[in-house]
Amino acid sequence: AEARVSAAAAEVDLAKIGLSKTELRAPCHGRVLAIHGEPGEHSGPQASIPLVVLSDTSKIRVRAYVEELDAPRMKVGMPANITADGLANRSFTGQVVAISPRMATKIIRSDRPSELYDTKVREVMLELSDATQLIVGLRVDVEFDANFQDENARGT
């Protein structure tokens, strides 16, 4: 009888291990942006699209594309003001945390009369403080502080 109880306990443990392989666990806290599946569907590493798209919202970042004339002036640490048409009378502050080392082909157009039609842009990543109202994917406007002085650039 003890052997049957031990065998049944081993089967339960094995079933728990099998069940744990069917659970999705996020690698970090965040917000689910999209689910591409239904309960009971099979998925795996060979899937053409991810089953779940998760965004780490512990840090809010904005990707900006800077025109050719301003690209050389970008510096890490440069402050910026961010606004969005959908959030009238609200602005956010941020600072440059990463700058692409190269220019890339411009693929996004704003269709604003003041837009320059350069063919190349430089990607700049900003980190925002207190921007929980921003929605992932929302188009924003970024104004950089032209008077920013890099403390590490001496004699300039």
mmCIF file of C-alpha atoms in Angstrom, residues 3 10 16 24 30 39 57 65 71 78 81 92 95 97 101 104 108 114 124 131 138 144 150-151 156:
data_model
loop_
_atom_site.group_PDB
_atom_site.id
_atom_site.type_symbol
_atom_site.label_atom_id
_atom_site.label_comp_id
_atom_site.label_asym_id
_atom_site.label_seq_id
_atom_site.Cartn_x
_atom_site.Cartn_y
_atom_site.Cartn_z
ATOM 1 C CA ALA A 3 4.450 1.645 -2.579
ATOM 2 C CA ALA A 10 5.386 10.553 -7.988
ATOM 3 C CA LYS A 16 2.690 19.184 -11.870
ATOM 4 C CA LEU A 24 3.464 31.473 -19.481
ATOM 5 C CA GLY A 30 5.117 45.037 -17.381
ATOM 6 C CA PRO A 39 -6.474 29.111 -24.401
ATOM 7 C CA THR A 57 6.836 49.869 -18.215
ATOM 8 C CA TYR A 65 14.477 60.801 -35.041
ATOM 9 C CA ALA A 71 22.117 65.358 -35.448
ATOM 10 C CA MET A 78 20.625 66.477 -22.972
ATOM 11 C CA ASN A 81 10.436 68.477 -23.385
ATOM 12 C CA PHE A 92 6.756 65.622 -19.911
ATOM 13 C CA GLN A 95 16.764 63.292 -21.123
ATOM 14 C CA VAL A 97 20.107 58.211 -22.696
ATOM 15 C CA PRO A 101 26.272 56.226 -33.929
ATOM 16 C CA ALA A 104 19.612 56.092 -41.147
ATOM 17 C CA ILE A 108 8.564 58.512 -40.819
ATOM 18 C CA SER A 114 7.811 73.061 -40.791
ATOM 19 C CA VAL A 124 17.916 59.248 -30.206
ATOM 20 C CA ALA A 131 5.100 59.904 -17.881
ATOM 21 C CA LEU A 138 1.584 57.263 -29.142
ATOM 22 C CA PHE A 144 15.646 69.404 -27.159
ATOM 23 C CA ASP A 150 27.975 68.842 -21.841
ATOM 24 C CA GLU A 151 30.005 68.931 -18.614
ATOM 25 C CA THR A 156 34.113 73.806 -26.027
#
